[in-house]
Amino acid sequence: MTLNNMADPRRPNKIFRYKPPNTETNPTLEDPTPDYMNLLGMIFSMCGLMLKLKWCAWIAVYCSFISFANSRSSEDTKQMMSSFMLSISAVVMSYLQNPQPMSPPW
Amino acid sequence: MRHLVFLLPALLLLLALPDTRGRYNDDFDDGEDIAEFDDNDFAEFEDVGEDPAVDVEKEPPPRAAPSSTPIEDDEDEATVENEDGQDEFEDGDAQEQDMYSKYDNEEFEGYEKSNPSFKDTLIYREVPAHLQNSWESYYMEILMVTGLLAYIMNYIIGKNKNSRLAQAWFNSHRELLESNFALVGDDGTSKEATSTGKLNQENEHIYNLWCSGRVCCEGMLIQLKFLKRQDLLNVLARMMRPVCDQVQVKVTLNDDDMDTFVFAVGSRKAMARLQKEMQDLSEFCGDKPKSGAKYGLPESLSILSEMGEVTDGVMDSKMVHYLTGHADKIESIHFSDQFSGPKVMQEEGQPLKLPETKKTLLFTFNVPGMGNTSPKDMDSLLPLMNLVIYSIDKVKKLRLNREGKQKADRNRARVEENFLKQTHNQRQEAAQTRREEKKRAEKERIMNEEDPERQRRLEEAAQRRDQKKLEKKQMKMKQIKVKAM
């Protein structure tokens, strides 16, 4: 019996459940990229809408894509979708107001 | 007589016509000879009366009008309809333009100068780009959309690659884990503790696996920290600076599973970094990382230890064999009974408490391939998992002797004392503020009491309490003085 126990290290009576690590106490563990990108995306899309700058709107689209790629699975999809929609609406509005193509900065 | 009356105007007309035709003829004949007119502009008009002057006046406007039409034709694609009557004038008009423009402007007073555009430089206005029917002008937009499509493609490819790598790792390790742990795979949400038998996907690049139900440990959390292959920016950044995929294993132990010691071994860079970052390593392992060559390890590995006895105890032959064989894959191995994670930056004015510690074994392994890993590389990590299991059993058996234990206890007491000293001021301030708050609250209560009797009584009670406190303090001071003497 003891040999059996020695051979098999498993102990079903000693099971502990998984507890996700508390990220509030240790903020260094979290990756801040998706949050920053989300914020940047919103700022750029507001700039693009208010100041009618096409390149701002395009950068906002890129920011929201990057934020989506880096997001955690626990994050709200509503937040992602809202930032997407905002940036796409910024692009569309810029082109409706001024259908001229973007001119490169050089 | 009447016939004569009719004949006279006819004769006059007949006389006038040849003159006019003749004038035209003269013009046509002498059209090339402009020099003649330069010298004596009005030569042709000298013998002629006012009629030619009137005729001349009438001529420029109709001739000016047709002269402008050929210019219009040249300018735009838009067609300008010519009046039929003016077509015959076109050939001669061009030649006559120069002649008329050199004449005195006063002659043409009242007429708009309708042929100045012929003299001025032609300005070609650009058609606005969005009205042109060409996609070429939108090349910046096309570039942007192409960039987005490239990003999406990379996202899908990267996500799939990471997923395949994770699955390959799990498939190669599943047997070992299932033979060692009763619970393999748990996300913490289900009511009953049953093995899910699959990885938790935290991100597109981080996968977790929780194993529990074994002797000598509480549980084991394995984190597959892959590179962010799904993010194109990260992919480009990695082209500049190559990084590895990592597998991180964190084994949490019960209180009786491990003796009190702190130990770490790993690559030199990692050791230097951990000594600065980790709370327990910086407090207990003050010396610089020592080379592992003394214990038979390759030069690339170095050791951080609380005391020599611990190193001797951990570095047995099997461990050395493991480490030597897989030195390139080992980033760091950290055993600690005082593990509390990396150093946390404390805010000023916060009353500090000793961070909570947990007996932990922490392993960080590098996946071979330096980013260009294939699912087959995951098999090479299997011996490292064996190392983990071996370490768990070893740590349970490793006990310090009496001397070692005393040293360890002293170290821990020292660290605690230092901590208390540092926070002493802050704790004092905190206690002071708390006392003041209490007093203030009491005073407010007394003030708010409407009944004057009660007020007086509460005031007296507060006074008595203060007196007692003063007396106590005085007694203490007296005692200290006596002791000092």
Coordinates of C-alpha atoms in Angstrom, one line a residue:
Chain A
M1 CA 0.0 0.0 0.0
T2 CA 2.7 2.4 1.0
L3 CA 4.6 1.6 -2.1
N4 CA 1.6 2.4 -4.2
N5 CA 1.3 5.7 -2.4
M6 CA 4.9 6.5 -2.9
A7 CA 4.7 5.8 -6.6
D8 CA 1.6 7.9 -7.1
P9 CA 2.1 11.4 -5.9
R10 CA -1.4 12.5 -6.6
R11 CA -3.6 13.5 -3.7
P12 CA -7.2 14.2 -4.7
N13 CA -7.9 15.3 -1.1
K14 CA -5.3 18.0 -1.3
I15 CA -6.8 19.9 -4.3
F16 CA -6.8 23.7 -4.1
R17 CA -8.9 25.7 -6.6
Y18 CA -7.4 28.2 -8.9
K19 CA -7.5 31.8 -7.8
P20 CA -6.7 34.4 -10.4
P21 CA -3.8 36.6 -9.2
N22 CA -5.1 39.8 -7.7
T23 CA -3.8 42.5 -10.1
E24 CA -4.9 45.4 -7.9
T25 CA -2.3 44.7 -5.4
N26 CA 0.4 44.2 -8.0
P27 CA -0.2 46.6 -10.9
T28 CA 3.2 45.8 -12.4
L29 CA 2.0 42.4 -13.6
E30 CA -0.6 44.0 -15.9
D31 CA 0.2 45.0 -19.4
P32 CA -1.0 48.6 -19.9
T33 CA -0.8 48.5 -23.7
P34 CA -4.5 47.9 -24.5
D35 CA -5.7 50.6 -22.1
Y36 CA -3.2 53.2 -23.5
M37 CA -4.1 52.4 -27.1
N38 CA -7.8 52.6 -26.3
L39 CA -7.3 56.1 -24.8
L40 CA -5.1 57.2 -27.7
G41 CA -7.6 55.9 -30.2
M42 CA -10.4 57.9 -28.6
I43 CA -8.3 61.1 -28.4
F44 CA -7.2 60.8 -32.1
S45 CA -10.8 60.1 -33.3
M46 CA -12.1 63.2 -31.4
C47 CA -9.3 65.2 -32.9
G48 CA -10.1 63.9 -36.3
L49 CA -13.8 64.7 -35.9
M50 CA -13.4 68.1 -34.4
L51 CA -10.4 69.4 -36.4
K52 CA -11.4 67.5 -39.6
L53 CA -8.0 66.0 -39.9
K54 CA -8.0 62.8 -42.0
W55 CA -4.7 61.4 -40.8
C56 CA -5.9 61.7 -37.1
A57 CA -8.9 59.5 -38.0
W58 CA -6.7 56.9 -39.7
I59 CA -4.3 56.7 -36.7
A60 CA -7.4 56.3 -34.5
V61 CA -8.4 53.3 -36.5
Y62 CA -4.9 51.8 -36.2
C63 CA -4.9 52.5 -32.4
S64 CA -8.2 50.7 -31.9
F65 CA -6.9 47.7 -33.9
I66 CA -3.8 47.5 -31.8
S67 CA -5.8 47.8 -28.6
F68 CA -8.0 44.9 -29.8
A69 CA -5.0 42.7 -30.6
N70 CA -3.4 43.3 -27.2
S71 CA -6.6 43.0 -25.1
R72 CA -7.2 40.4 -22.5
S73 CA -9.9 37.9 -22.9
S74 CA -11.6 39.1 -19.7
E75 CA -12.0 42.6 -21.2
D76 CA -15.3 44.0 -22.3
T77 CA -16.1 43.6 -25.9
K78 CA -18.4 46.5 -25.7
Q79 CA -15.4 48.8 -25.0
M80 CA -13.6 47.5 -28.0
M81 CA -16.6 47.8 -30.3
S82 CA -17.3 51.3 -29.2
S83 CA -13.7 52.4 -29.8
F84 CA -13.8 50.7 -33.3
M85 CA -17.1 52.4 -34.2
L86 CA -15.8 55.8 -33.0
S87 CA -12.7 55.6 -35.1
I88 CA -14.5 54.4 -38.2
S89 CA -17.1 57.1 -37.8
A90 CA -14.2 59.6 -37.5
V91 CA -12.8 58.4 -40.8
V92 CA -16.2 58.4 -42.6
M93 CA -17.1 61.9 -41.3
S94 CA -13.7 63.4 -42.4
Y95 CA -14.3 62.1 -45.9
L96 CA -17.9 63.2 -46.2
Q97 CA -16.9 66.7 -45.2
N98 CA -13.9 66.9 -47.4
P99 CA -13.8 64.2 -50.2
Q100 CA -10.3 65.3 -51.3
P101 CA -7.7 62.6 -50.9
M102 CA -5.1 62.9 -48.1
S103 CA -2.0 64.7 -49.0
P104 CA 1.3 63.3 -47.8
P105 CA 3.2 65.6 -45.4
W106 CA 6.3 65.7 -47.7
Chain B
M1 CA -37.4 112.7 -113.1
R2 CA -38.5 110.0 -110.7
H3 CA -36.2 107.5 -112.4
L4 CA -33.3 109.9 -111.8
V5 CA -34.2 110.1 -108.1
F6 CA -33.9 106.3 -107.8
L7 CA -30.8 106.2 -109.9
L8 CA -28.8 108.6 -107.8
P9 CA -28.7 106.5 -104.6
A10 CA -28.0 103.4 -106.7
L11 CA -25.1 105.2 -108.4
L12 CA -23.8 106.3 -105.1
L13 CA -24.0 102.8 -103.7
L14 CA -22.2 101.5 -106.8
L15 CA -19.5 104.0 -106.3
A16 CA -19.1 103.2 -102.6
L17 CA -19.1 99.4 -102.8
P18 CA -16.0 99.0 -104.9
D19 CA -14.2 101.2 -102.4
T20 CA -15.2 99.0 -99.5
R21 CA -14.4 95.8 -101.4
G22 CA -11.3 97.4 -102.5
R23 CA -10.4 98.2 -98.9
Y24 CA -11.0 94.6 -98.0
N25 CA -8.9 93.6 -100.9
D26 CA -6.3 96.0 -99.8
D27 CA -6.4 94.5 -96.4
F28 CA -6.1 90.9 -97.7
D29 CA -3.3 91.9 -100.1
D30 CA -1.4 93.9 -97.6
G31 CA -2.2 91.7 -94.6
E32 CA 1.3 90.3 -94.7
D33 CA 2.8 93.6 -95.1
I34 CA 2.2 95.0 -91.7
A35 CA 5.2 97.3 -91.9
E36 CA 3.4 99.6 -94.3
F37 CA 0.8 100.3 -91.6
D38 CA 3.4 100.8 -88.9
D39 CA 4.9 103.8 -90.7
N40 CA 1.7 105.5 -91.5
D41 CA -1.1 104.0 -89.5
F42 CA -3.8 105.9 -91.1
A43 CA -2.4 105.9 -94.6
E44 CA -5.3 104.0 -95.9
F45 CA -7.8 106.3 -94.3
E46 CA -6.3 109.6 -95.5
D47 CA -8.4 110.0 -98.6
V48 CA -11.4 108.5 -97.1
G49 CA -14.1 110.3 -95.3
E50 CA -15.8 109.6 -92.0
D51 CA -17.5 106.5 -93.3
P52 CA -14.4 104.4 -93.2
A53 CA -13.8 105.6 -89.7
V54 CA -17.3 104.4 -88.7
D55 CA -16.7 101.2 -90.6
V56 CA -13.4 100.8 -88.9
E57 CA -15.1 101.3 -85.6
K58 CA -17.6 98.7 -86.4
E59 CA -15.1 96.2 -87.6
P60 CA -13.0 95.6 -84.5
P61 CA -15.8 94.4 -82.3
P62 CA -17.1 91.7 -84.7
R63 CA -13.6 90.8 -85.6
A64 CA -12.6 90.8 -81.9
A65 CA -15.5 88.5 -81.1
P66 CA -14.5 85.8 -83.6
S67 CA -10.8 86.3 -82.6
S68 CA -11.6 85.3 -79.1
T69 CA -13.4 82.1 -80.1
P70 CA -10.3 80.4 -81.6
I71 CA -8.6 81.0 -78.3
E72 CA -11.4 79.5 -76.4
D73 CA -11.3 76.5 -78.6
D74 CA -7.7 76.0 -77.8
E75 CA -8.1 76.4 -74.0
D76 CA -10.7 73.8 -72.9
E77 CA -12.3 70.7 -74.0
A78 CA -15.5 72.6 -73.8
T79 CA -16.6 73.5 -77.3
V80 CA -17.6 77.1 -78.0
E81 CA -20.2 77.6 -80.8
N82 CA -19.1 80.0 -83.4
E83 CA -21.5 82.2 -85.1
D84 CA -21.8 81.2 -88.7
G85 CA -21.3 84.7 -90.0
Q86 CA -18.0 85.0 -88.3
D87 CA -16.4 81.9 -89.8
E88 CA -15.3 83.8 -92.9
F89 CA -13.5 86.3 -90.8
E90 CA -11.3 83.8 -88.9
D91 CA -8.5 83.5 -91.4
G92 CA -8.1 87.1 -91.9
D93 CA -8.8 88.1 -88.3
A94 CA -5.6 86.5 -86.9
Q95 CA -3.5 88.5 -89.2
E96 CA -5.4 91.6 -88.5
Q97 CA -5.3 91.2 -84.8
D98 CA -1.8 92.6 -84.5
M99 CA -2.7 95.5 -86.7
Y100 CA -5.6 96.5 -84.6
S101 CA -3.9 96.1 -81.2
K102 CA -1.3 98.5 -82.3
Y103 CA -3.8 101.2 -83.0
D104 CA -4.5 103.9 -80.6
N105 CA -6.6 102.6 -77.7
E106 CA -8.6 105.8 -77.7
E107 CA -10.2 104.8 -81.0
F108 CA -11.8 102.0 -79.2
E109 CA -13.2 103.8 -76.3
G110 CA -16.3 102.3 -74.9
Y111 CA -15.4 98.8 -76.2
E112 CA -14.2 96.3 -73.8
K113 CA -10.8 95.0 -74.6
S114 CA -11.9 91.5 -75.3
N115 CA -8.6 90.2 -76.6
P116 CA -6.2 90.8 -73.8
S117 CA -6.2 87.1 -72.8
F118 CA -4.4 86.4 -76.0
K119 CA -1.5 88.5 -74.9
D120 CA -1.5 87.3 -71.2
T121 CA 0.0 83.9 -70.2
L122 CA -2.5 81.1 -70.1
I123 CA -3.2 79.9 -66.6
Y124 CA -4.2 76.2 -66.6
R125 CA -6.4 75.7 -63.5
E126 CA -6.1 72.3 -61.9
V127 CA -9.2 70.2 -61.6
P128 CA -9.7 69.3 -57.9
A129 CA -8.5 65.8 -57.3
H130 CA -11.7 64.4 -56.0
L131 CA -13.5 65.4 -59.2
Q132 CA -11.0 63.6 -61.3
N133 CA -12.2 60.1 -62.2
S134 CA -9.0 58.4 -61.1
W135 CA -8.2 56.2 -58.1
E136 CA -4.5 57.2 -58.3
S137 CA -5.1 60.4 -56.4
Y138 CA -6.2 58.4 -53.4
Y139 CA -3.0 56.5 -53.1
M140 CA -2.5 57.5 -49.4
E141 CA -5.9 56.0 -48.5
I142 CA -5.1 52.9 -50.4
L143 CA -1.8 52.6 -48.5
M144 CA -3.7 53.0 -45.2
V145 CA -6.2 50.3 -46.1
T146 CA -3.4 48.0 -47.2
G147 CA -1.7 48.6 -43.9
L148 CA -4.8 47.7 -42.0
L149 CA -5.3 44.5 -44.1
A150 CA -1.7 43.5 -43.4
Y151 CA -2.3 44.1 -39.7
I152 CA -5.4 41.9 -39.8
M153 CA -3.6 39.2 -41.7
N154 CA -0.7 39.2 -39.2
Y155 CA -3.2 39.1 -36.3
I156 CA -4.8 35.9 -37.7
I157 CA -1.5 34.2 -38.5
G158 CA 0.1 35.1 -35.1
K159 CA -3.0 34.1 -33.1
N160 CA -3.0 30.7 -34.9
K161 CA 0.7 30.2 -34.4
N162 CA 0.5 30.9 -30.7
S163 CA -2.5 28.6 -30.3
R164 CA -0.6 25.8 -32.1
L165 CA 2.4 26.2 -29.9
A166 CA 0.4 26.2 -26.8
Q167 CA -1.5 23.1 -27.9
A168 CA 1.8 21.3 -28.8
W169 CA 3.2 22.1 -25.4
F170 CA 0.2 20.8 -23.6
N171 CA 0.1 17.6 -25.7
S172 CA 3.7 16.8 -24.9
H173 CA 3.4 17.6 -21.2
R174 CA -0.1 16.2 -20.6
E175 CA 1.0 12.7 -19.6
L176 CA 3.6 13.9 -17.1
L177 CA 1.2 16.4 -15.5
E178 CA -1.7 13.9 -15.3
S179 CA 0.5 11.4 -13.6
N180 CA 1.6 13.9 -11.0
F181 CA -1.4 16.0 -10.2
A182 CA -5.0 15.1 -9.4
L183 CA -6.4 18.3 -10.9
V184 CA -5.0 19.4 -14.3
G185 CA -6.6 22.5 -15.6
D186 CA -8.9 24.6 -13.6
D187 CA -10.3 28.1 -14.4
G188 CA -11.7 28.6 -10.9
T189 CA -15.2 29.3 -12.1
S190 CA -16.8 25.8 -12.1
K191 CA -18.6 24.7 -8.9
E192 CA -16.8 21.4 -8.6
A193 CA -13.1 20.8 -8.8
T194 CA -12.9 18.8 -12.0
S195 CA -10.0 18.8 -14.4
T196 CA -10.9 20.8 -17.5
G197 CA -7.9 19.1 -19.2
K198 CA -7.2 22.2 -21.3
L199 CA -5.3 25.5 -21.1
N200 CA -6.9 28.8 -20.0
Q201 CA -6.4 31.4 -22.6
E202 CA -5.8 34.7 -20.9
N203 CA -4.7 36.6 -24.0
E204 CA -3.8 35.9 -27.6
H205 CA -0.3 35.3 -26.3
I206 CA -0.6 34.1 -22.6
Y207 CA -2.0 30.7 -21.7
N208 CA -2.4 29.4 -18.1
L209 CA -2.6 26.0 -16.6
W210 CA -3.4 25.3 -12.9
C211 CA -2.5 21.9 -11.5
S212 CA -3.2 20.8 -8.0
G213 CA -3.6 17.7 -5.8
R214 CA -0.1 16.5 -5.1
V215 CA 2.1 15.7 -2.2
C216 CA 4.6 18.3 -1.2
C217 CA 2.8 21.3 -2.7
E218 CA -0.4 23.3 -2.8
G219 CA -0.5 23.8 -6.5
M220 CA 1.3 24.7 -9.6
L221 CA 0.6 27.5 -12.0
I222 CA 2.1 27.2 -15.5
Q223 CA 2.1 30.3 -17.6
L224 CA 3.0 30.1 -21.3
K225 CA 4.2 33.6 -22.1
F226 CA 4.5 33.6 -25.8
L227 CA 5.6 36.6 -27.9
K228 CA 2.9 38.9 -29.2
R229 CA 2.8 37.4 -32.6
Q230 CA -0.7 38.8 -33.2
D231 CA 0.5 42.4 -32.9
L232 CA 2.3 43.7 -36.0
L233 CA 4.0 46.5 -34.1
N234 CA 5.5 43.9 -31.7
V235 CA 6.6 41.8 -34.6
L236 CA 8.4 44.7 -36.1
A237 CA 9.9 45.6 -32.7
R238 CA 11.2 42.1 -32.3
M239 CA 13.0 42.3 -35.6
M240 CA 15.2 44.9 -33.9
R241 CA 15.5 43.1 -30.6
P242 CA 15.0 39.3 -30.6
V243 CA 13.2 37.9 -27.6
C244 CA 12.3 34.4 -26.5
D245 CA 9.0 32.8 -25.7
Q246 CA 9.0 31.9 -22.0
V247 CA 7.4 29.3 -19.8
Q248 CA 6.9 30.3 -16.2
V249 CA 6.2 27.7 -13.5
K250 CA 5.1 28.9 -10.0
V251 CA 4.7 26.2 -7.4
T252 CA 3.1 27.3 -4.1
L253 CA 3.9 25.2 -1.1
N254 CA 2.4 24.5 2.3
D255 CA 4.1 25.7 5.4
D256 CA 5.6 22.3 6.2
D257 CA 6.7 21.6 2.7
M258 CA 9.8 23.8 2.8
D259 CA 12.4 24.9 5.3
T260 CA 13.3 28.5 5.7
F261 CA 15.8 29.5 3.0
V262 CA 16.1 31.8 -0.1
F263 CA 18.0 30.6 -3.1
A264 CA 18.2 31.4 -6.8
V265 CA 20.2 30.2 -9.8
G266 CA 20.1 31.3 -13.4
S267 CA 21.7 33.3 -16.2
R268 CA 24.0 36.1 -15.1
K269 CA 21.8 38.8 -16.5
A270 CA 18.7 37.4 -15.0
M271 CA 20.3 37.1 -11.6
A272 CA 21.5 40.6 -11.6
R273 CA 18.0 41.8 -12.6
L274 CA 16.2 39.7 -10.0
Q275 CA 18.5 40.8 -7.2
K276 CA 17.4 44.3 -7.8
E277 CA 13.7 43.6 -8.5
M278 CA 12.7 40.9 -6.1
Q279 CA 11.9 41.8 -2.5
D280 CA 13.2 38.7 -0.9
L281 CA 16.3 38.3 -3.0
S282 CA 17.4 41.9 -2.3
E283 CA 16.8 41.5 1.5
F284 CA 18.2 38.0 2.1
C285 CA 20.8 37.5 -0.6
G286 CA 22.9 40.7 -0.3
D287 CA 26.1 39.4 -1.9
K288 CA 26.7 39.6 -5.6
P289 CA 25.7 36.6 -7.7
K290 CA 28.5 33.9 -7.5
S291 CA 29.6 32.0 -10.5
G292 CA 28.3 28.5 -10.7
A293 CA 31.5 27.0 -11.8
K294 CA 32.4 26.0 -8.2
Y295 CA 29.5 23.5 -8.3
G296 CA 30.2 22.2 -11.7
L297 CA 27.7 24.4 -13.5
P298 CA 28.6 26.2 -16.8
E299 CA 30.0 29.7 -16.7
S300 CA 26.8 31.2 -18.0
L301 CA 24.9 30.4 -14.8
S302 CA 25.3 32.2 -11.5
I303 CA 24.0 31.6 -8.0
L304 CA 22.3 33.9 -5.4
S305 CA 22.0 32.2 -2.0
E306 CA 21.2 33.1 1.6
M307 CA 24.0 30.9 2.9
G308 CA 26.5 28.4 1.6
E309 CA 24.8 25.5 3.3
V310 CA 21.7 26.1 1.2
T311 CA 23.6 26.0 -2.0
D312 CA 25.3 22.8 -1.0
G313 CA 22.0 21.3 -0.1
V314 CA 20.3 22.3 -3.4
M315 CA 23.2 21.6 -5.8
D316 CA 23.2 17.8 -5.6
S317 CA 24.5 15.8 -8.6
K318 CA 21.1 15.3 -10.2
M319 CA 20.3 19.0 -10.1
V320 CA 23.7 19.9 -11.5
H321 CA 23.2 17.3 -14.3
Y322 CA 19.8 18.9 -15.1
L323 CA 21.2 22.4 -15.1
T324 CA 24.3 21.6 -17.1
G325 CA 22.3 19.8 -19.7
H326 CA 19.7 22.5 -20.3
A327 CA 21.6 25.7 -19.3
D328 CA 20.6 27.5 -22.5
K329 CA 16.9 27.1 -21.7
I330 CA 17.1 28.1 -18.0
E331 CA 16.4 31.8 -17.4
S332 CA 16.0 31.6 -13.6
I333 CA 15.1 29.2 -10.8
H334 CA 14.1 30.8 -7.5
F335 CA 13.3 29.0 -4.3
S336 CA 12.1 31.1 -1.4
D337 CA 10.1 30.9 1.8
Q338 CA 9.7 34.7 1.9
F339 CA 8.5 35.2 -1.6
S340 CA 6.3 38.3 -2.0
G341 CA 6.9 39.2 -5.6
P342 CA 8.7 42.1 -7.0
K343 CA 9.4 45.2 -4.9
V344 CA 6.4 47.4 -4.8
M345 CA 6.8 51.2 -4.9
Q346 CA 5.4 52.5 -1.7
E347 CA 3.5 55.7 -1.6
E348 CA 4.5 58.3 0.9
G349 CA 2.5 58.6 4.1
Q350 CA 1.0 55.2 3.9
P351 CA 1.3 53.0 7.0
L352 CA 3.4 50.1 5.8
K353 CA 2.8 46.5 6.6
L354 CA 5.2 43.7 5.9
P355 CA 4.2 42.2 2.6
E356 CA 2.6 38.8 2.7
T357 CA 4.9 36.0 2.0
K358 CA 4.3 32.6 0.6
K359 CA 6.6 29.6 0.2
T360 CA 7.2 29.4 -3.5
L361 CA 9.3 27.8 -6.2
L362 CA 9.6 29.9 -9.3
F363 CA 11.0 28.6 -12.6
T364 CA 11.4 30.6 -15.8
F365 CA 12.4 28.7 -18.9
N366 CA 13.3 30.1 -22.3
V367 CA 11.8 28.2 -25.3
P368 CA 14.5 27.4 -27.8
G369 CA 14.3 29.1 -31.2
M370 CA 14.6 32.8 -30.2
G371 CA 11.1 33.6 -31.4
N372 CA 11.1 31.3 -34.4
T373 CA 9.8 28.4 -32.5
S374 CA 8.0 25.5 -34.1
P375 CA 5.6 23.2 -32.3
K376 CA 8.3 20.5 -32.3
D377 CA 10.5 22.6 -30.0
M378 CA 8.0 22.1 -27.2
D379 CA 9.1 18.6 -26.7
S380 CA 12.5 19.8 -25.6
L381 CA 10.9 21.5 -22.6
L382 CA 9.8 18.1 -21.2
P383 CA 13.0 17.4 -19.2
L384 CA 12.6 20.8 -17.6
M385 CA 9.2 19.8 -16.3
N386 CA 10.9 16.8 -14.8
L387 CA 13.3 19.1 -13.2
V388 CA 10.4 21.0 -11.6
I389 CA 8.9 17.8 -10.2
Y390 CA 12.2 16.7 -8.9
S391 CA 12.8 20.1 -7.2
I392 CA 9.4 19.9 -5.5
D393 CA 10.3 16.6 -3.9
K394 CA 13.8 17.7 -3.1
V395 CA 12.8 20.9 -1.3
K396 CA 10.5 18.9 0.8
K397 CA 13.4 16.7 2.0
L398 CA 15.9 19.5 2.3
R399 CA 16.3 20.5 5.9
L400 CA 18.9 22.9 7.3
N401 CA 21.0 21.8 10.3
R402 CA 20.8 23.6 13.6
E403 CA 23.4 26.2 12.7
G404 CA 21.7 27.0 9.4
K405 CA 18.4 27.3 11.0
Q406 CA 19.6 29.7 13.6
K407 CA 21.3 31.8 10.9
A408 CA 18.1 31.8 8.9
D409 CA 16.0 32.9 11.9
R410 CA 18.4 35.7 12.7
N411 CA 18.2 36.9 9.1
R412 CA 14.5 37.0 9.2
A413 CA 14.4 38.8 12.5
R414 CA 16.9 41.3 11.2
V415 CA 14.8 42.0 8.1
E416 CA 11.7 42.5 10.2
E417 CA 13.5 44.9 12.5
N418 CA 14.8 47.0 9.7
F419 CA 11.4 47.2 8.2
L420 CA 9.9 48.3 11.5
K421 CA 12.5 50.9 12.0
Q422 CA 11.9 52.4 8.6
T423 CA 8.3 52.5 9.1
H424 CA 8.5 53.6 12.8
N425 CA 8.1 57.3 12.0
Q426 CA 5.2 56.7 9.7
R427 CA 3.5 54.4 12.2
Q428 CA 3.9 57.0 14.9
E429 CA 2.4 59.6 12.8
A430 CA -0.4 57.4 12.0
A431 CA -1.1 56.6 15.7
Q432 CA -0.9 60.3 16.5
T433 CA -3.5 61.2 13.9
R434 CA -5.7 58.5 15.1
R435 CA -5.5 59.8 18.6
E436 CA -6.3 63.3 17.5
E437 CA -9.2 62.1 15.5
K438 CA -10.7 60.3 18.6
K439 CA -10.3 63.4 20.7
R440 CA -11.9 65.6 18.1
A441 CA -14.8 63.2 17.8
E442 CA -15.3 63.2 21.5
K443 CA -15.2 67.0 21.7
E444 CA -17.8 67.2 19.0
R445 CA -20.0 64.8 20.8
I446 CA -19.8 66.9 23.9
M447 CA -20.5 70.1 22.0
N448 CA -23.5 68.5 20.3
E449 CA -25.1 67.5 23.5
E450 CA -28.0 69.7 24.2
D451 CA -28.6 68.8 27.8
P452 CA -26.2 70.9 29.8
E453 CA -26.1 68.4 32.6
R454 CA -24.9 65.6 30.4
Q455 CA -22.4 68.0 28.8
R456 CA -20.9 68.7 32.1
R457 CA -20.7 65.1 33.0
L458 CA -19.0 64.1 29.7
E459 CA -16.5 66.9 30.1
E460 CA -15.6 65.7 33.5
A461 CA -15.2 62.1 32.3
A462 CA -12.9 63.3 29.5
Q463 CA -10.8 65.3 32.0
R464 CA -10.5 62.4 34.3
R465 CA -9.3 60.1 31.5
D466 CA -6.7 62.7 30.4
Q467 CA -5.4 63.0 34.0
K468 CA -5.1 59.2 34.2
K469 CA -3.0 59.1 31.0
L470 CA -0.7 61.8 32.3
E471 CA -0.2 59.9 35.6
K472 CA 0.6 56.7 33.7
K473 CA 3.2 58.5 31.6
Q474 CA 4.8 60.0 34.6
M475 CA 5.0 56.6 36.3
K476 CA 6.7 55.2 33.2
M477 CA 9.3 58.0 33.1
K478 CA 10.0 57.4 36.8
Q479 CA 10.5 53.7 36.2
I480 CA 12.9 54.3 33.3
K481 CA 14.9 56.8 35.4
V482 CA 15.1 54.2 38.2
K483 CA 16.2 51.5 35.8
A484 CA 18.8 53.8 34.3
M485 CA 20.2 54.5 37.7

